Coordinates of C-alpha atoms in Angstrom, one line a residue:
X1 CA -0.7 4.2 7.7
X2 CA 2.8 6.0 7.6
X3 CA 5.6 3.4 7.8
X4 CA 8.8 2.1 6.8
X5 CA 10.0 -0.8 4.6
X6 CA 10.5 -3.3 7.2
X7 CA 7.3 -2.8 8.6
X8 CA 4.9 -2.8 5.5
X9 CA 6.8 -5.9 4.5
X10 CA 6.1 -7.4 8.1
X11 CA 2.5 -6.1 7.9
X12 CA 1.7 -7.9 3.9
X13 CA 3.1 -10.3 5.8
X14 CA 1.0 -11.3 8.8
X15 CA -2.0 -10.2 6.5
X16 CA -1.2 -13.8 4.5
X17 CA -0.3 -15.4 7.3
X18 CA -3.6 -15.2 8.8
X19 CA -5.9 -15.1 5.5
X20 CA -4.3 -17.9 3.7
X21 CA -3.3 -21.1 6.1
X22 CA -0.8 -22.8 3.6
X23 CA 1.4 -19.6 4.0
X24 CA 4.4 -20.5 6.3
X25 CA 7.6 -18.6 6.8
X26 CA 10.8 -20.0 7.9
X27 CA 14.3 -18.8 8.0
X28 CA 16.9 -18.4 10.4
X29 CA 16.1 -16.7 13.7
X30 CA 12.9 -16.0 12.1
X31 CA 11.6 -16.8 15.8
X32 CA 13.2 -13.5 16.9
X33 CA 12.3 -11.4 13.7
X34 CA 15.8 -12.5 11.7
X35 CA 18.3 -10.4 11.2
X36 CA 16.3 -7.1 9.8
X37 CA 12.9 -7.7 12.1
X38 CA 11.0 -8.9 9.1
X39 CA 9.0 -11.5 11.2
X40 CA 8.9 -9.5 14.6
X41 CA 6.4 -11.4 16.9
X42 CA 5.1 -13.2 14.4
X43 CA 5.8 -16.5 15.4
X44 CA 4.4 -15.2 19.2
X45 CA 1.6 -14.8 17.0
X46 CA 0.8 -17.6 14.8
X47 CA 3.1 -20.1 16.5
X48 CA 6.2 -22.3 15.5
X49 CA 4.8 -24.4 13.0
X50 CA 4.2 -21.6 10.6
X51 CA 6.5 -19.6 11.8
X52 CA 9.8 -21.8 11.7
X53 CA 13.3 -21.5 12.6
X54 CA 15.8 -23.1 10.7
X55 CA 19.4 -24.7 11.0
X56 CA 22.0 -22.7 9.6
X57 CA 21.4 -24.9 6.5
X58 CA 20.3 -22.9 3.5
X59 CA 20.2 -25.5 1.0
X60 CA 18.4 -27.8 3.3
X61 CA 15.7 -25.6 4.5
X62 CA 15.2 -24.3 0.8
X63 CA 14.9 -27.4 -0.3
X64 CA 12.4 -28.2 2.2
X65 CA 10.3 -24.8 1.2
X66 CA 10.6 -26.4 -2.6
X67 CA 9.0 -29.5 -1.5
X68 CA 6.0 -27.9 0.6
X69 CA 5.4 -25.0 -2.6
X70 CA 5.0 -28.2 -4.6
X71 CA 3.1 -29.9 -2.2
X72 CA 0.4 -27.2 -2.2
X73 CA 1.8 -24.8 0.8
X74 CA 2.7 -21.2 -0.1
X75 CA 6.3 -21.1 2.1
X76 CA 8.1 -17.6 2.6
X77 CA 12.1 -18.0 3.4
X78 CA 13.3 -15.0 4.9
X79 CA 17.3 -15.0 4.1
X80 CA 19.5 -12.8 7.0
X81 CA 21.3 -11.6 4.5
X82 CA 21.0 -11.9 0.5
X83 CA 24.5 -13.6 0.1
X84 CA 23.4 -16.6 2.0
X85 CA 21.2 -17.3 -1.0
X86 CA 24.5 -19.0 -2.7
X87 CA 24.8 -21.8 -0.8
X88 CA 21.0 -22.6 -1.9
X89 CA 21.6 -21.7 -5.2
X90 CA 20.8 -25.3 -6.8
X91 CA 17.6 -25.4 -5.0
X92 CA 16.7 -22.0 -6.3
X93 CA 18.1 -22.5 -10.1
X94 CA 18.1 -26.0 -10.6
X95 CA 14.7 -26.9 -8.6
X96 CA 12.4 -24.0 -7.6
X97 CA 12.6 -22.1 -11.0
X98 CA 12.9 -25.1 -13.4
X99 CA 10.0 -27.3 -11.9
X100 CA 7.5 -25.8 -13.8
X101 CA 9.1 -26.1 -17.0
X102 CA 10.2 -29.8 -16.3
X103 CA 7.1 -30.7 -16.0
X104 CA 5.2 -29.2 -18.5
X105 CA 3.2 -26.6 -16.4
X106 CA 1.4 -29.1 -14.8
X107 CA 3.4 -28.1 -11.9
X108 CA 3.3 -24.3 -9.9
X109 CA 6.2 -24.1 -6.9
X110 CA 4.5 -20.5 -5.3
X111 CA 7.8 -20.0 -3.5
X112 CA 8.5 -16.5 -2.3
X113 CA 12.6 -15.7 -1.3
X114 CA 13.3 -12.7 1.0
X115 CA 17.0 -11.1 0.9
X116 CA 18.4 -8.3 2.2
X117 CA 20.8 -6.8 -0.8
X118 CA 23.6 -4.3 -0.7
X119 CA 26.8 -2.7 0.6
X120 CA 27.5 -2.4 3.9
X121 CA 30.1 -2.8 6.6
X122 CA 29.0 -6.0 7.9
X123 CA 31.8 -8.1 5.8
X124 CA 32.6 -9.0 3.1
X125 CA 29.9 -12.4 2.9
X126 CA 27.4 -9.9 3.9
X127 CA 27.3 -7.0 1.1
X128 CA 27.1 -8.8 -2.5
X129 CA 24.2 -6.9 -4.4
X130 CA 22.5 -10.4 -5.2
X131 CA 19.7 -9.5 -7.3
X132 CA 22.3 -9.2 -10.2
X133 CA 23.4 -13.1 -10.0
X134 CA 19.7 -14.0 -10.0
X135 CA 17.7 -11.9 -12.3
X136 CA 18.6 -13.3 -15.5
X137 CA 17.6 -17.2 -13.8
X138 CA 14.4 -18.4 -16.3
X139 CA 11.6 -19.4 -13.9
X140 CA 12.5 -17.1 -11.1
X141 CA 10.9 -13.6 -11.0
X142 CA 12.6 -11.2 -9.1
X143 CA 11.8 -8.0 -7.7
X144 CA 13.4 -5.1 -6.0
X145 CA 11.2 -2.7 -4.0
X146 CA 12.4 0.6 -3.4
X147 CA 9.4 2.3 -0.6
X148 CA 7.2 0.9 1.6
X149 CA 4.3 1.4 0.0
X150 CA 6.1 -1.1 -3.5
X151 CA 7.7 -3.5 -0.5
X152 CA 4.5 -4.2 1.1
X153 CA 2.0 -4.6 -2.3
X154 CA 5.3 -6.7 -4.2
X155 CA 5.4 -8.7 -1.4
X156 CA 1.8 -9.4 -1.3
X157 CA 2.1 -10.1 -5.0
X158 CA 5.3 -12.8 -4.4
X159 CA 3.3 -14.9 -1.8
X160 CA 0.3 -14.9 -4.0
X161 CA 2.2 -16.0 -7.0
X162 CA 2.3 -19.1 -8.5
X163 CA 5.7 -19.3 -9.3
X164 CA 8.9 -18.5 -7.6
X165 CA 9.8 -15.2 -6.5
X166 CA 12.9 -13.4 -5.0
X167 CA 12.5 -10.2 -3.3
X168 CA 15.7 -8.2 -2.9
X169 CA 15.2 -5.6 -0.5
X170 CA 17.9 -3.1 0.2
X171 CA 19.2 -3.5 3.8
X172 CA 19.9 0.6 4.1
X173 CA 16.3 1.1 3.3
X174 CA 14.7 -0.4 6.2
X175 CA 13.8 2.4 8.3
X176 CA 12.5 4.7 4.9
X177 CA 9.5 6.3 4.7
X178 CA 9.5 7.6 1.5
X179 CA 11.3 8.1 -2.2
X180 CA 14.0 10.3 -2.2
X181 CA 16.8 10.5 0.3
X182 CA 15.3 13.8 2.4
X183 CA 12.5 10.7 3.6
X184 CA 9.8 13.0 1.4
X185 CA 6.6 10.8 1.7
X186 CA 5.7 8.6 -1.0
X187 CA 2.0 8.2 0.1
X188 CA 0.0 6.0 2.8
X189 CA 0.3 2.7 2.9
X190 CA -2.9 0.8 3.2
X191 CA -3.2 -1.2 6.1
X192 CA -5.5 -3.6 3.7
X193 CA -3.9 -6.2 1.5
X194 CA -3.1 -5.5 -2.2
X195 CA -1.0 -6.1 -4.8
X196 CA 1.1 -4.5 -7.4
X197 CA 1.5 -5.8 -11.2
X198 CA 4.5 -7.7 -12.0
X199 CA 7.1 -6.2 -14.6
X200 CA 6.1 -2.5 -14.6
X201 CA 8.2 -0.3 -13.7
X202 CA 7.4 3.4 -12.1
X203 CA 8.1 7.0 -13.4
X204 CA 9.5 8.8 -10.0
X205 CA 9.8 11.9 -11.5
X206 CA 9.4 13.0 -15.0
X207 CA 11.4 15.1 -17.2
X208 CA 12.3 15.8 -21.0
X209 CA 16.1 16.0 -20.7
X210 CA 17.9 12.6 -19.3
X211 CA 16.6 9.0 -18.6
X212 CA 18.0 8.1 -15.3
X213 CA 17.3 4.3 -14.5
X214 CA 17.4 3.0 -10.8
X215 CA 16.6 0.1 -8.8
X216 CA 16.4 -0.1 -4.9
X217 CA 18.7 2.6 -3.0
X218 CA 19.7 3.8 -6.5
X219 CA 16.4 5.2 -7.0
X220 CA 16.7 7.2 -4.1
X221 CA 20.1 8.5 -5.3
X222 CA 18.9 9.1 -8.7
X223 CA 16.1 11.1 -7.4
X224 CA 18.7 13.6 -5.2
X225 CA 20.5 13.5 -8.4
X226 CA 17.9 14.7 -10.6
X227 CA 17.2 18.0 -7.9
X228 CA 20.5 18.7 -8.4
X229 CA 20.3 18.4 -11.8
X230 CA 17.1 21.1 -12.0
X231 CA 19.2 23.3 -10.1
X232 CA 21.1 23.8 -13.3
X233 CA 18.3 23.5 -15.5
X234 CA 18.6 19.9 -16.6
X235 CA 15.3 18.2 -16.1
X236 CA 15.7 14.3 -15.5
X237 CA 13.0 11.5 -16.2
X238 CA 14.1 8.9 -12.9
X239 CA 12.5 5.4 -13.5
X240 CA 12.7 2.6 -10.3
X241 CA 12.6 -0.9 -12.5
X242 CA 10.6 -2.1 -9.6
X243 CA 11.2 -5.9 -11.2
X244 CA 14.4 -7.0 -12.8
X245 CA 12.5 -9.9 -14.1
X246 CA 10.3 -9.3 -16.2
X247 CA 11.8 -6.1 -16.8
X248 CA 9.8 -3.0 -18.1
X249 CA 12.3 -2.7 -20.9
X250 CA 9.3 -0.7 -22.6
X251 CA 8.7 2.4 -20.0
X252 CA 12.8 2.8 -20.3
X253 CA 13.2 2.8 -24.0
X254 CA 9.6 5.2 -24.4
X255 CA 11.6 7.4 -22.3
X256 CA 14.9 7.3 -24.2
X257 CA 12.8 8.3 -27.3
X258 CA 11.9 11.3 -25.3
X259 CA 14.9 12.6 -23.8
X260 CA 17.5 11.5 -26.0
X261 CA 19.7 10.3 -22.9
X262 CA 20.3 7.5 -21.2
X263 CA 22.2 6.9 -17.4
X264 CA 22.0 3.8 -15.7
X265 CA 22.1 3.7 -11.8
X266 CA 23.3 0.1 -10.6
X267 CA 24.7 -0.9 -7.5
X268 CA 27.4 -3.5 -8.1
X269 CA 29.9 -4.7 -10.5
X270 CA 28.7 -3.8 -13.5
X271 CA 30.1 -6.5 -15.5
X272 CA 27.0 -9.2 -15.6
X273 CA 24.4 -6.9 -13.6
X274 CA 20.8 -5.9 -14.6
X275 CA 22.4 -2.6 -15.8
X276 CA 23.4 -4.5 -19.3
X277 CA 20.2 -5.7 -20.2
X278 CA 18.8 -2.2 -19.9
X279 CA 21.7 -0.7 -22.2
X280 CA 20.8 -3.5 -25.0
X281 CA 17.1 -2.6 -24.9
X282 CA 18.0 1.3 -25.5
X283 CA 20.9 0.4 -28.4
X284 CA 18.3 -2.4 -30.1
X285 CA 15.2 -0.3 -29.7
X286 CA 15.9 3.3 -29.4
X287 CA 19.8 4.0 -30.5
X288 CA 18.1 6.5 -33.4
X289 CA 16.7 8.5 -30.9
X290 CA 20.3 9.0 -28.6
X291 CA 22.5 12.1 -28.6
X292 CA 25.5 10.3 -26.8
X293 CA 26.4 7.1 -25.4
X294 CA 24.6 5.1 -22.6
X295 CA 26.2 6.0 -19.5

């Protein structure tokens, strides 16, 4: 089928919701799809007790989500936007991602987070580009889907997982269809279930001259980039990270080696983003191979 992100998201889903009964979603105004339309009719459809509305309460209804993943349900909390993770942030850090490890793997907590990410003009609580406070949290995967056909299969993959995942979708994204900022199609996306491996990353578009590494809407930038680039005879490798953590640090740095050139694509303050982590992979593994600095 040819949809957007919003709507392969909402499709993955309602596919667990009806396969697997200890899936349960819950958020605010999740009743009336939240604030993005992620859970449109879905509670008309499998009812209010897996399809929950919360209290404007983040830490509370987080912590409840904690409880049930450890209690053997598979809970999906669908943030209205990805700043109001902070005032959960002990759940998610101190709990969720650190259970495991406190108790010596004997315990999974198969949490999956929802946030809208990004800039926008809907004030200033409302446009922090989360995924770079929460990548580097051990425990937590996180993952950043930049097409439908990535948002619905990582999805899939978070409410499957055994351990906690955030999903960091980016708001101005919702209604895309494809890769690149002219909407070109990516590909179908399946209306059946499936899943996408966690902490590999995807060549976009390869080329011999420049390393250009995206996430999210900066993928889709980096791609106009890159034709504008060929234009002038420049040909640009574009990579999408797809996960932040793990991070395919390896399909970067191979690239480097190729091209010689490195640019980095991160929305955000780029003092403590994801950005970082990806210039110290290139300078420890591949700063041999450069022919000028890491931009």
């Amino acid at each position: 089928m040819s949809t957007t992100i919003i709507e392969a998201m909402r499709n993955g889903l309602a596919a667990e919701l009806e396969s697997d009964p200890t899936v349960v979603a819950m958020g605010e105004d999740i009743s009336i799809g939240g604030s993005f339309h992620l859970s449109l009719g879905l509670q008309d459809r499998f009812g209010e007790e897996r399809v929950r509305d919360t209290p404007v309460a983040e830490a509370g209804f987080v912590g409840l989500a904690v409880g049930a993943a450890i209690g053997g349900m598979r809970p999906v909390v669908d943030f209205q936007y990805g700043d109001f993770l902070l005032p959960a942030a002990d759940q998610i850090i101190q709990q969720a991602a650190k259970f495991k490890l406190m108790s010596g793997g004997t315990v999974n907590v198969p949490l999956t987070l929802h946030a809208p990410t990004g800039a926008s003009g809907r004030g200033a609580q409302h446009a922090n580009s989360i995924e770079n406070l929460f990548f580097g949290v051990p425990g937590l995967i996180v993952g950043v889907p930049s097409n439908p056909y990535d948002a619905k299969g990582m999805f899939t993959t978070a409410i499957r997982h055994p351990d906690p995942v955030l999903l960091c979708s980016h708001k101005h994204l919702y209604g895309s269809k494809g890769r690149s900022v002219e909407a070109t199609a990516l590909g179908e996306v399946p209306d059946e279930p499936y899943t996408l491996p966690i902490g590999q990353a995807e060549v976009r578009r390869p080329g011999a001259d420049v390393t250009i590494v995206g996430a999210l809407l900066m993928v889709h930038r980096a791609m106009a980039a890159a034709e504008t680039l060929a234009a002038e005879g420049i040909d640009a490798e574009v990579i999408d990270l797809r996960w932040l953590s793990p991070m395919d640090t390896d399909t970067v740095v191979a690239s480097v080696r190729k091209t010689g050139r490195c640019i980095i694509v991160q929305e955000g303050s780029p003092l403590g983003g994801w950005g970082g982590t990806v210039a110290a992979a290139v300078a420890d593994r591949a700063i041999d191979m450069l022919d000028g600095p890491v931009k």
